[in-house]
JSON list of C-alpha atoms and ligand atoms in Angstrom, two decimals:
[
{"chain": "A", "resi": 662, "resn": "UNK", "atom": "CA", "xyz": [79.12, 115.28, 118.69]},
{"chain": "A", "resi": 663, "resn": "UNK", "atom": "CA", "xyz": [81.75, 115.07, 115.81]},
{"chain": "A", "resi": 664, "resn": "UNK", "atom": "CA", "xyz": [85.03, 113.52, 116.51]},
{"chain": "A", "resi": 665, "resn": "UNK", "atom": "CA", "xyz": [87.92, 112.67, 114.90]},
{"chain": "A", "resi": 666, "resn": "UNK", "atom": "CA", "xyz": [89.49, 109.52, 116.04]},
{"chain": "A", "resi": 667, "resn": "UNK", "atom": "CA", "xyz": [92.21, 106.95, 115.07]},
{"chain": "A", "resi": 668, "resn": "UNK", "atom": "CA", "xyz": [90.47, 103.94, 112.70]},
{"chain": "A", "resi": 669, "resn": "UNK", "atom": "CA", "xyz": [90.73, 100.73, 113.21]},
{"chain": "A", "resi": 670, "resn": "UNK", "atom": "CA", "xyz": [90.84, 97.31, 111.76]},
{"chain": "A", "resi": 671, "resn": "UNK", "atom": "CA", "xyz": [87.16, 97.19, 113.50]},
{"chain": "A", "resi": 672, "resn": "UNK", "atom": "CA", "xyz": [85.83, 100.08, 111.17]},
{"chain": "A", "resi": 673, "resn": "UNK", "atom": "CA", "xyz": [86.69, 98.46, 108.34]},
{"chain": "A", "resi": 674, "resn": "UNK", "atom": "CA", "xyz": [82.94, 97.76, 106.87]},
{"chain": "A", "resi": 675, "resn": "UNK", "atom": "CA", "xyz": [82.27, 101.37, 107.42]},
{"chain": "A", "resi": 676, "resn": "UNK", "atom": "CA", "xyz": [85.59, 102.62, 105.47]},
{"chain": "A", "resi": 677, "resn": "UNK", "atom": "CA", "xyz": [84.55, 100.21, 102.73]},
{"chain": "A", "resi": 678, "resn": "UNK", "atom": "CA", "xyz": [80.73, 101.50, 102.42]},
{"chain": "A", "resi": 679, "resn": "UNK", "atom": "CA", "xyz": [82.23, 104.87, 102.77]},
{"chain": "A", "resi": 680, "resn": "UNK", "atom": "CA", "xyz": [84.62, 104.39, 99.94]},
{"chain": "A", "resi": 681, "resn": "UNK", "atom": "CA", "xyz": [81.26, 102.97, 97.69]},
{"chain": "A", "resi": 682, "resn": "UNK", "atom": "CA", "xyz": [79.46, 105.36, 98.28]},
{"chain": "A", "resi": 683, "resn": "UNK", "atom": "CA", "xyz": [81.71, 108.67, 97.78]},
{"chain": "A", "resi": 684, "resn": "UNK", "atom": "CA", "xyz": [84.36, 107.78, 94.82]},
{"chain": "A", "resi": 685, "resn": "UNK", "atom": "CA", "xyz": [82.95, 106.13, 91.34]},
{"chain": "A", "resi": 686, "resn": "UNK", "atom": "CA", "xyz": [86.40, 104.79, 90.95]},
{"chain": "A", "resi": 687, "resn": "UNK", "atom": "CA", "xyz": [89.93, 104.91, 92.10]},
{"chain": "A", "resi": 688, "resn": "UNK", "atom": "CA", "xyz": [88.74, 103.38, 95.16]},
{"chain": "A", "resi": 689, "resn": "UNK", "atom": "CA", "xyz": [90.37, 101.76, 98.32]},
{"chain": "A", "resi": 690, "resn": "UNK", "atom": "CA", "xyz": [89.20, 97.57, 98.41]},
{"chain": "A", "resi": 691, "resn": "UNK", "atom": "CA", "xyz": [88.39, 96.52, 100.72]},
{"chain": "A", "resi": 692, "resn": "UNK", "atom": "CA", "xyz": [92.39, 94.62, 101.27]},
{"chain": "A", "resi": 693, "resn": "UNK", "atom": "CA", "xyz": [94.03, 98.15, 100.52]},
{"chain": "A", "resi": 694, "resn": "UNK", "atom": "CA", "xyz": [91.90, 98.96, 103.51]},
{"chain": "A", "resi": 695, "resn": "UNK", "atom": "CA", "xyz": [92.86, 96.06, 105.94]},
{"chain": "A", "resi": 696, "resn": "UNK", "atom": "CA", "xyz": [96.62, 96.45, 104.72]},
{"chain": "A", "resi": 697, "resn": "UNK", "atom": "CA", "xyz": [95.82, 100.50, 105.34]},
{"chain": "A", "resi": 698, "resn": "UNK", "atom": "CA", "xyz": [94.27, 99.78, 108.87]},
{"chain": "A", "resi": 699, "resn": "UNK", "atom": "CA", "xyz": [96.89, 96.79, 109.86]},
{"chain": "A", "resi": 700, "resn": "UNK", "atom": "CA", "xyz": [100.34, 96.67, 108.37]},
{"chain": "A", "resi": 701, "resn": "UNK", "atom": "CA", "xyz": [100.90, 99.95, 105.92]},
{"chain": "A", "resi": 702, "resn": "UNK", "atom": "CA", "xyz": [103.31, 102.89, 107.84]},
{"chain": "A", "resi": 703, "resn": "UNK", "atom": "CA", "xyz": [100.75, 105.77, 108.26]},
{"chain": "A", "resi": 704, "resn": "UNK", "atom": "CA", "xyz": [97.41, 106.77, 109.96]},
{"chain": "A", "resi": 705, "resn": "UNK", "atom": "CA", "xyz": [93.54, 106.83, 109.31]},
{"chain": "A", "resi": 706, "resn": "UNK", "atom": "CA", "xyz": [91.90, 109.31, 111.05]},
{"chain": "A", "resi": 707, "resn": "UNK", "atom": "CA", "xyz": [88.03, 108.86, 111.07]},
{"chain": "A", "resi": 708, "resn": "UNK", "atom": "CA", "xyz": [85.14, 111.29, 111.93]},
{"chain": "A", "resi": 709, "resn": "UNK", "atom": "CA", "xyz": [82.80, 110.19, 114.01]},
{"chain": "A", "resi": 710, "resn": "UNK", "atom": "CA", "xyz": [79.04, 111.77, 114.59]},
{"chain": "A", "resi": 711, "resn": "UNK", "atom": "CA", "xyz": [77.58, 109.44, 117.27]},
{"chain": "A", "resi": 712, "resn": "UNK", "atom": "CA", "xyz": [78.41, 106.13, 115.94]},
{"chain": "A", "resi": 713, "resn": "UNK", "atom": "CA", "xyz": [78.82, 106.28, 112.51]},
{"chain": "A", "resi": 714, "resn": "UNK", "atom": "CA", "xyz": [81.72, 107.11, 110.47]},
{"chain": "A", "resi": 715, "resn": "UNK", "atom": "CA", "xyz": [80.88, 110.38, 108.10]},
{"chain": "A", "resi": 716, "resn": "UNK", "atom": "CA", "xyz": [84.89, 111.26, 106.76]},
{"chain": "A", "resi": 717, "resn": "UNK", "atom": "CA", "xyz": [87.91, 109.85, 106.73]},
{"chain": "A", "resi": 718, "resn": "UNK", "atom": "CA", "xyz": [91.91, 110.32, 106.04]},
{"chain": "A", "resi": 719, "resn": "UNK", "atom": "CA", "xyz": [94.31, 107.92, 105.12]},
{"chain": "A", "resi": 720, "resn": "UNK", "atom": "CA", "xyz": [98.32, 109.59, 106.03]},
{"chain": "A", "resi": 721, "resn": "UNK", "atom": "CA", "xyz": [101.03, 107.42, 104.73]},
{"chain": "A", "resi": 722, "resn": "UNK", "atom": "CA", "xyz": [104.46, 108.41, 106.49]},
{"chain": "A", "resi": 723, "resn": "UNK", "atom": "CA", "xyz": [106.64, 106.38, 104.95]},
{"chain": "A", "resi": 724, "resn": "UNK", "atom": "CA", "xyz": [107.34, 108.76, 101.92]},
{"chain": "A", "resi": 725, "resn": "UNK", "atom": "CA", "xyz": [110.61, 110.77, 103.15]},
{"chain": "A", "resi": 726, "resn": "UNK", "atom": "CA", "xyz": [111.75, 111.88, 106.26]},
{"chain": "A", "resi": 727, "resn": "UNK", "atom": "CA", "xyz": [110.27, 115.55, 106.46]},
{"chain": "A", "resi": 728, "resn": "UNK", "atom": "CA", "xyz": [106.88, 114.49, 104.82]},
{"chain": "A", "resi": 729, "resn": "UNK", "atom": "CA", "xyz": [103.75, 113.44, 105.17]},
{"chain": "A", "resi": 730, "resn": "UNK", "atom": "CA", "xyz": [101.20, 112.00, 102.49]},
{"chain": "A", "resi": 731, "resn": "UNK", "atom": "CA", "xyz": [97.87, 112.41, 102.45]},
{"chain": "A", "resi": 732, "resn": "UNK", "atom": "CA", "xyz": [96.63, 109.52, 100.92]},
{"chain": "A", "resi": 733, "resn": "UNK", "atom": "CA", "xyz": [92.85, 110.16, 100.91]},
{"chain": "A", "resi": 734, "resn": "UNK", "atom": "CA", "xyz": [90.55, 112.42, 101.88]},
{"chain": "A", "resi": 735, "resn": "UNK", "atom": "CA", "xyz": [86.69, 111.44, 102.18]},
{"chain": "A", "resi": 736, "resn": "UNK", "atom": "CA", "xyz": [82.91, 113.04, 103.62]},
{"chain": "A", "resi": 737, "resn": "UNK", "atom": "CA", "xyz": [79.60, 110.67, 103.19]},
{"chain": "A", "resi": 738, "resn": "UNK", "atom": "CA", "xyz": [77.78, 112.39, 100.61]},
{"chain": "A", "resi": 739, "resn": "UNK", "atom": "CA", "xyz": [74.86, 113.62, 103.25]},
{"chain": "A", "resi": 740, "resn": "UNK", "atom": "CA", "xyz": [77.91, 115.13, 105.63]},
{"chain": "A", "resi": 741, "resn": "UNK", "atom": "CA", "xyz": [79.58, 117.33, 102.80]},
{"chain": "A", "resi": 742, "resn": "UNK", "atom": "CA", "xyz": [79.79, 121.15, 103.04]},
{"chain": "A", "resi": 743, "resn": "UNK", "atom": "CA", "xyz": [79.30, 121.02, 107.41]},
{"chain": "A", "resi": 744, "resn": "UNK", "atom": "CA", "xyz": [83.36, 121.54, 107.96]},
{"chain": "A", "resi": 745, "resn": "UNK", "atom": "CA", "xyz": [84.27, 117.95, 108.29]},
{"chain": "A", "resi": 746, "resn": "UNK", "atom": "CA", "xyz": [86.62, 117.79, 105.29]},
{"chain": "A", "resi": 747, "resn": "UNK", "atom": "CA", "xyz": [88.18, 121.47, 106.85]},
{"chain": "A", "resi": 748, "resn": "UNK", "atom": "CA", "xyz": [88.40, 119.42, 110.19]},
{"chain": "A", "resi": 749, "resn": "UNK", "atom": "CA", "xyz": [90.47, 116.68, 108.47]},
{"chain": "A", "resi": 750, "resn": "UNK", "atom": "CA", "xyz": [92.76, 118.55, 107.18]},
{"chain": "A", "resi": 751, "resn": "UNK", "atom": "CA", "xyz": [93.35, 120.42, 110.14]},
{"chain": "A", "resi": 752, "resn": "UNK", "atom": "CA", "xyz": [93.69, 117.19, 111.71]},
{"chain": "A", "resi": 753, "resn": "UNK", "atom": "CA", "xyz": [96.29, 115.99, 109.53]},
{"chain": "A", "resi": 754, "resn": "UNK", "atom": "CA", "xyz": [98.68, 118.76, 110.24]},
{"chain": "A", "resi": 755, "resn": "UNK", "atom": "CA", "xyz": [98.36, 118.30, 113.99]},
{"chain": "A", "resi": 756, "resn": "UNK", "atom": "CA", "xyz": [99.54, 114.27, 112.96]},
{"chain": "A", "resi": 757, "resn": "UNK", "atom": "CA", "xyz": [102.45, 115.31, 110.47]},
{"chain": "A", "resi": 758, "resn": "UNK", "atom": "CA", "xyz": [103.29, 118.17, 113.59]},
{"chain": "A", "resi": 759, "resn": "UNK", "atom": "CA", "xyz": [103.55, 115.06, 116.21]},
{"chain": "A", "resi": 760, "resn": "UNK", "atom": "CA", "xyz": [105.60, 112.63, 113.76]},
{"chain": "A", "resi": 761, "resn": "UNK", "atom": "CA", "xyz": [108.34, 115.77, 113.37]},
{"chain": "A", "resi": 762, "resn": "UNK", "atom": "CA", "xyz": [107.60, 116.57, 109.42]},
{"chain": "A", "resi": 763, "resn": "UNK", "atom": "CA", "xyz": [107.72, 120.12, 108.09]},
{"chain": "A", "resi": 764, "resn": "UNK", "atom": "CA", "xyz": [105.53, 119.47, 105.29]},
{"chain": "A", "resi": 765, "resn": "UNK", "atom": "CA", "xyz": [102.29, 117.94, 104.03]},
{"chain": "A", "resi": 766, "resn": "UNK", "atom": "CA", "xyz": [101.81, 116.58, 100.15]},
{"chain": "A", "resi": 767, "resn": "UNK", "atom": "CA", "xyz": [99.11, 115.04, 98.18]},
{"chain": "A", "resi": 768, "resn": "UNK", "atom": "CA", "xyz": [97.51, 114.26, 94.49]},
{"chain": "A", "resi": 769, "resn": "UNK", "atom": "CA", "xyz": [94.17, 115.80, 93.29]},
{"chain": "A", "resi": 770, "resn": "UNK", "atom": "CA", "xyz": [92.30, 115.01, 90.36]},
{"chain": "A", "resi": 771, "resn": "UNK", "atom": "CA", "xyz": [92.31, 117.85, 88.42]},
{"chain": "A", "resi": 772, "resn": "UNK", "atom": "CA", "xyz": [88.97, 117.74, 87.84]},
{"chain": "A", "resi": 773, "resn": "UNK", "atom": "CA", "xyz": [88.05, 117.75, 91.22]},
{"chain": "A", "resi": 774, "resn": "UNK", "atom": "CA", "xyz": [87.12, 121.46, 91.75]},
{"chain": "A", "resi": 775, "resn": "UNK", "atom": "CA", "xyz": [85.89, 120.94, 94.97]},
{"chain": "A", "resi": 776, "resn": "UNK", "atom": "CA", "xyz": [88.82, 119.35, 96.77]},
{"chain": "A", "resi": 777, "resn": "UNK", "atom": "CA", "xyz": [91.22, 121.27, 94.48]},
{"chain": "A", "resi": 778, "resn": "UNK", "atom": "CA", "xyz": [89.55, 124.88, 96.31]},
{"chain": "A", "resi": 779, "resn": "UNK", "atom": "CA", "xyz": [89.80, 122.97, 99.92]},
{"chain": "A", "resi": 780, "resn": "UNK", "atom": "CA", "xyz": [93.74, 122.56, 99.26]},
{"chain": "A", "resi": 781, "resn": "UNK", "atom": "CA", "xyz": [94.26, 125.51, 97.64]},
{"chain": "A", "resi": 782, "resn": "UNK", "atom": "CA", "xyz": [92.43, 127.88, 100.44]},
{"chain": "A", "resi": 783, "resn": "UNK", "atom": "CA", "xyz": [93.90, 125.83, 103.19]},
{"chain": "A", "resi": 784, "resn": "UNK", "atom": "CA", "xyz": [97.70, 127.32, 101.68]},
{"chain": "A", "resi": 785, "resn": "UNK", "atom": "CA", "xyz": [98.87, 123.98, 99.59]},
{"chain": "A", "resi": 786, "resn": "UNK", "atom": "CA", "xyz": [100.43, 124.97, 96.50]},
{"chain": "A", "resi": 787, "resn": "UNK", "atom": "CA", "xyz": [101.02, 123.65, 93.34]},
{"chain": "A", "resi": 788, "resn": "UNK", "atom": "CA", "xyz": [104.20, 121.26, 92.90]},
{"chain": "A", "resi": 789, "resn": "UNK", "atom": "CA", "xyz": [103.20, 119.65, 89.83]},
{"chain": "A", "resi": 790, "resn": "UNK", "atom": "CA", "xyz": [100.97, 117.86, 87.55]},
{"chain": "A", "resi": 791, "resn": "UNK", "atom": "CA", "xyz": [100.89, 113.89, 86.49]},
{"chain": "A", "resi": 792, "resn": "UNK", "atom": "CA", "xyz": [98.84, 113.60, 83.16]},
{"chain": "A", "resi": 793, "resn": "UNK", "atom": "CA", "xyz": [96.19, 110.15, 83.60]},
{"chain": "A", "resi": 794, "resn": "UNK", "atom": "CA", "xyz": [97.11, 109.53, 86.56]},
{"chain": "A", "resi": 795, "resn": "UNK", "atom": "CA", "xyz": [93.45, 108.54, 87.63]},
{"chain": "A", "resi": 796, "resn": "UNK", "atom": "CA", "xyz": [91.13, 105.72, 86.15]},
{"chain": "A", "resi": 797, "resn": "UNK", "atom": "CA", "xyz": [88.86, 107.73, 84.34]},
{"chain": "A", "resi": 798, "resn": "UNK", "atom": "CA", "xyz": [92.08, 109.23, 82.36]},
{"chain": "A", "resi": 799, "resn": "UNK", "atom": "CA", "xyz": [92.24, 112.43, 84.46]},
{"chain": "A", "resi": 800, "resn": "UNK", "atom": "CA", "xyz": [95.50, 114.09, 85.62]},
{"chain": "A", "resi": 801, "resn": "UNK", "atom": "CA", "xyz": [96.82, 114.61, 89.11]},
{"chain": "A", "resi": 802, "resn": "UNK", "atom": "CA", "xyz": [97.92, 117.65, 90.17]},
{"chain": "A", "resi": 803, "resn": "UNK", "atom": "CA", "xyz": [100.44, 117.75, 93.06]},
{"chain": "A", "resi": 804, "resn": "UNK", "atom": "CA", "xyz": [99.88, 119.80, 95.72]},
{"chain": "A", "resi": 805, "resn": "UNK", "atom": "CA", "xyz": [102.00, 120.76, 99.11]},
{"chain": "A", "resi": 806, "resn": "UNK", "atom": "CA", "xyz": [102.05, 122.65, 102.00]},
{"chain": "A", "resi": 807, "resn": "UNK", "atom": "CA", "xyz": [105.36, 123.60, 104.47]},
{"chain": "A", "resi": 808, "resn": "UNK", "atom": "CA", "xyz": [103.96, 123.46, 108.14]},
{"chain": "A", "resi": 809, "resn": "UNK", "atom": "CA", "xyz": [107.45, 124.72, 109.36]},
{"chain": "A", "resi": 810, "resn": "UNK", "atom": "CA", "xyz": [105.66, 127.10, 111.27]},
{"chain": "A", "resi": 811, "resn": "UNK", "atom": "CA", "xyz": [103.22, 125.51, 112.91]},
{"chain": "A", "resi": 812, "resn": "UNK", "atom": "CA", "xyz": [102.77, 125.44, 116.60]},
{"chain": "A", "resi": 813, "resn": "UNK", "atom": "CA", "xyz": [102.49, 122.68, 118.56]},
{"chain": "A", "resi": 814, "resn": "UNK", "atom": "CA", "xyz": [99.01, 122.63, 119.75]},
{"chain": "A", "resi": 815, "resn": "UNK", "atom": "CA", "xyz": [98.02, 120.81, 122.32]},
{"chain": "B", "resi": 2287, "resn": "LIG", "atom": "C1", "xyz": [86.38, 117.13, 99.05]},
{"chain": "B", "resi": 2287, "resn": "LIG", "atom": "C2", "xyz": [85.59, 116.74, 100.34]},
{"chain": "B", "resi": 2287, "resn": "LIG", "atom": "C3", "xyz": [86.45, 115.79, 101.18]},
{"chain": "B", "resi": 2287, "resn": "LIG", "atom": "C4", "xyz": [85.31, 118.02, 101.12]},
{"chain": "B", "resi": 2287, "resn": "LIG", "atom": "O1", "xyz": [84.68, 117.62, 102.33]},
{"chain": "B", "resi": 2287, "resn": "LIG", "atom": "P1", "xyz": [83.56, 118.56, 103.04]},
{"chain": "B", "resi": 2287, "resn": "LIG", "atom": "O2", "xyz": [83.32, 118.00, 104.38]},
{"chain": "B", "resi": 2287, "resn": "LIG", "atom": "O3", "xyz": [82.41, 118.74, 102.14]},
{"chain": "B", "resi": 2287, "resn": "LIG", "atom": "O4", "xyz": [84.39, 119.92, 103.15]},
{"chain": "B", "resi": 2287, "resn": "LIG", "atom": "P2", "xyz": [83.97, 121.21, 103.99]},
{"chain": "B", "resi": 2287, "resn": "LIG", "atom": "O5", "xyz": [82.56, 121.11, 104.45]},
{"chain": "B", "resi": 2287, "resn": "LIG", "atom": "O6", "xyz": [85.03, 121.40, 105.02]},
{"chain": "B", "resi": 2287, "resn": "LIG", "atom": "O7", "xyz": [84.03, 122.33, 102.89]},
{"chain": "B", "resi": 2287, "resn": "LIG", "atom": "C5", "xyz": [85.24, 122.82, 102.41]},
{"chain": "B", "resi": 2287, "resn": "LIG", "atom": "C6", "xyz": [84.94, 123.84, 101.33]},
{"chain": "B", "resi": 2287, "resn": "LIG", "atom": "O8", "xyz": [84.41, 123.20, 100.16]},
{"chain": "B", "resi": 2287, "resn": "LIG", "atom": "C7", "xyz": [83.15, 123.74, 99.83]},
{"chain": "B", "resi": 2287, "resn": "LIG", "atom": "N1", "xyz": [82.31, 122.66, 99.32]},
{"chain": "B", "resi": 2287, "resn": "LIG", "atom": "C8", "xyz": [82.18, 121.43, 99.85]},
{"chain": "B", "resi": 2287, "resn": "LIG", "atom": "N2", "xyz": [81.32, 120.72, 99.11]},
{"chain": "B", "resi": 2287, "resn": "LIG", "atom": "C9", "xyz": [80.91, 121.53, 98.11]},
{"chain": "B", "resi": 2287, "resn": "LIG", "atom": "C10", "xyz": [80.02, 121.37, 97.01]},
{"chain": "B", "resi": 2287, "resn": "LIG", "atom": "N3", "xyz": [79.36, 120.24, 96.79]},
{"chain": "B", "resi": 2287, "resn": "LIG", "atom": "N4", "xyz": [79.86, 122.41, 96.18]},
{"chain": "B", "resi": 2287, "resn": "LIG", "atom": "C11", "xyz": [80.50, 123.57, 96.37]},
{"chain": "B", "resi": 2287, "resn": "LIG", "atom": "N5", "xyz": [81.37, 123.78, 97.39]},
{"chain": "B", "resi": 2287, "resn": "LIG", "atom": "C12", "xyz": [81.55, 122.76, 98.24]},
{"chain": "B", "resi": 2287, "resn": "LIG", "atom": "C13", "xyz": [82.61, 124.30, 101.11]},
{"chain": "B", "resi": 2287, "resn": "LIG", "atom": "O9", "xyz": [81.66, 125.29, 100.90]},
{"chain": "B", "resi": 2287, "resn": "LIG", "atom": "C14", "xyz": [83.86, 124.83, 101.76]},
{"chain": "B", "resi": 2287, "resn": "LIG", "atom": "O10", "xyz": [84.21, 126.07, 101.21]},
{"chain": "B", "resi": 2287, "resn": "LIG", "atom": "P3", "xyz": [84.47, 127.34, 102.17]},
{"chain": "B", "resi": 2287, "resn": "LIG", "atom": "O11", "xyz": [85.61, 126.92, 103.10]},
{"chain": "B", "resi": 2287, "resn": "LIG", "atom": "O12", "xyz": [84.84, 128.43, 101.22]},
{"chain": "B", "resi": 2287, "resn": "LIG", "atom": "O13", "xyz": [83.19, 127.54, 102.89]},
{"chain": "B", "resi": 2287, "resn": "LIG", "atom": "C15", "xyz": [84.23, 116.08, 99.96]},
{"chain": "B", "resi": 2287, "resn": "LIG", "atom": "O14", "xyz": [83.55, 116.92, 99.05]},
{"chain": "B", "resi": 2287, "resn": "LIG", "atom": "C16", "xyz": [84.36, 114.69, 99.40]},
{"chain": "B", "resi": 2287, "resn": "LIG", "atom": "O15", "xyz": [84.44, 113.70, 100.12]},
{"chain": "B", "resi": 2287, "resn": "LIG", "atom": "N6", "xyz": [84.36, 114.61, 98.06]},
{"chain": "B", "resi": 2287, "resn": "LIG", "atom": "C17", "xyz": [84.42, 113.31, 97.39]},
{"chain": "B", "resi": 2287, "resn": "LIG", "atom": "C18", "xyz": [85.77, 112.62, 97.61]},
{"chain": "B", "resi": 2287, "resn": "LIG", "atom": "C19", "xyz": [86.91, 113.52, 97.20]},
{"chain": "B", "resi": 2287, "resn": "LIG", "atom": "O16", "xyz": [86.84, 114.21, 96.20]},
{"chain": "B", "resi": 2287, "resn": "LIG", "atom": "N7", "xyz": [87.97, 113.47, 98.00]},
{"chain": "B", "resi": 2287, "resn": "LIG", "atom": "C20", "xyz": [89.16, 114.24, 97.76]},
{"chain": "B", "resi": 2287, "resn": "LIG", "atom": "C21", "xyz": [90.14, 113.37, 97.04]},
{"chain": "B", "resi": 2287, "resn": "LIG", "atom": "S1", "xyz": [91.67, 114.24, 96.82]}
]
C-alpha cells in the first residue's frame, strides 16, 4: 500500500540514496537533509510502498506569509510514471491548505520536460525564469499556483 507520510530524521539514509540515485547533480547532502529533517521551517512528505521510501517532497514555509515552497520533488527511478509524483503534489496542497497559504511556488529546470508538464497540467503557471540557475548551467523557470479556492479536505 502507498502512503504518504511525514519524514523523519530516521529516514535519512533512504532520502540520501534516493537523492543518488534520481538527480545527477543539484542534489540535497546528506547535512541539507538532516538540517531539512531537524531544524529548517518546512515539511518532507515521503511515500511509502511497504517499507521503503519510493518519492519524496521537501516544503519550506518560511518564504512569506501566504506561500508555500516546494523545495523538491522526487520518484525512485523504478516508481516513476505509477501517480506518485501526481500524489505529491496533491499532497502538498493539502499541507500549504492546513498552514493557511493561498498559494504554492517552485523552480524547474527548464530542461526538465517531464516535471515542467506535471506543473504545468496540475494549473501552476509561469512567474518567471532565472537564467543558470542549476549546476549544469540550465535556467529555472518559476512556476506558481493560487490554491485560494481550495477546499478543505479532510
Ligand atoms: C518529475 C517526477 C517527480 C514525476 O514523478 P512520477 O511519479 O513519475 O509522476 P507521475 O507518475 O505522477 O506522472 C506525472 C505525469 O508525468 C508523466 N511522466 C512521468 N515520467 C515520465 C517519463 N519518463 N516520460 C514521459 N512522461 C512521464 C506521466 O505519464 C504523467 O503524465 P499524465 O498525468 O499525462 O499521465 C519524476 O519523474 C522524478 O523524480 N524525476 C527526477 C527528479 C525531478 O526531476 N524532480 C523534479 C524537480 S523540480
Amino acid at each position: 500500500m502507498l502512503r504518504v507520510l511525514p519524514a523523519t530524521i530516521v529516514d535519512l539514509d533512504a532520502l540520501e540514496s534516493l537523492e543518488m540515485q534520481v538527480f545527477d547533480h543539484d542534489r540535497f547532502s546528506r547535512r541539507q537533509f538532516r538540517h531539512l529533517l531537524t531544524k529548517a521551517h518546512g515539511i518532507t512528505l515521503k511515500a511509502q510502498k511497504q517499507n521503503n521510501i519510493i518519492g519524496y517532497m521537501t516544503l519550506l514555509t518560511r518564504t512569506c506569509n501566504h506561500t508555500m515552497k516546494i523545495h523538491s520533488l522526487a520518484v525512485d527511478k523504478n516508481s516513476q510514471k505509477c501517480g506518485v509524483g501526481t500524489l505529491l503534489l496533491r499532497q502538498a496542497e493539502q499541507v500549504a491548505a492546513d498552514y493557511e497559504r493561498t498559494s504554492l511556488k517552485l523552480e524547474v529546470s527548464e530542461d526538465n520536460p517531464i516535471a515542467c508538464r506535471l506543473y504545468l497540467s496540475h494549473g501552476y503557471t509561469l512567474q518567471g525564469r532565472r537564467p543558470h540557475y542549476y549546476q549544469n548551467g540550465s535556467a529555472a523557470l518559476i512556476m506558481k499556483k493560487n490554491l485560494a479556492n481550495l477546499e478543505h479536505q479532510p
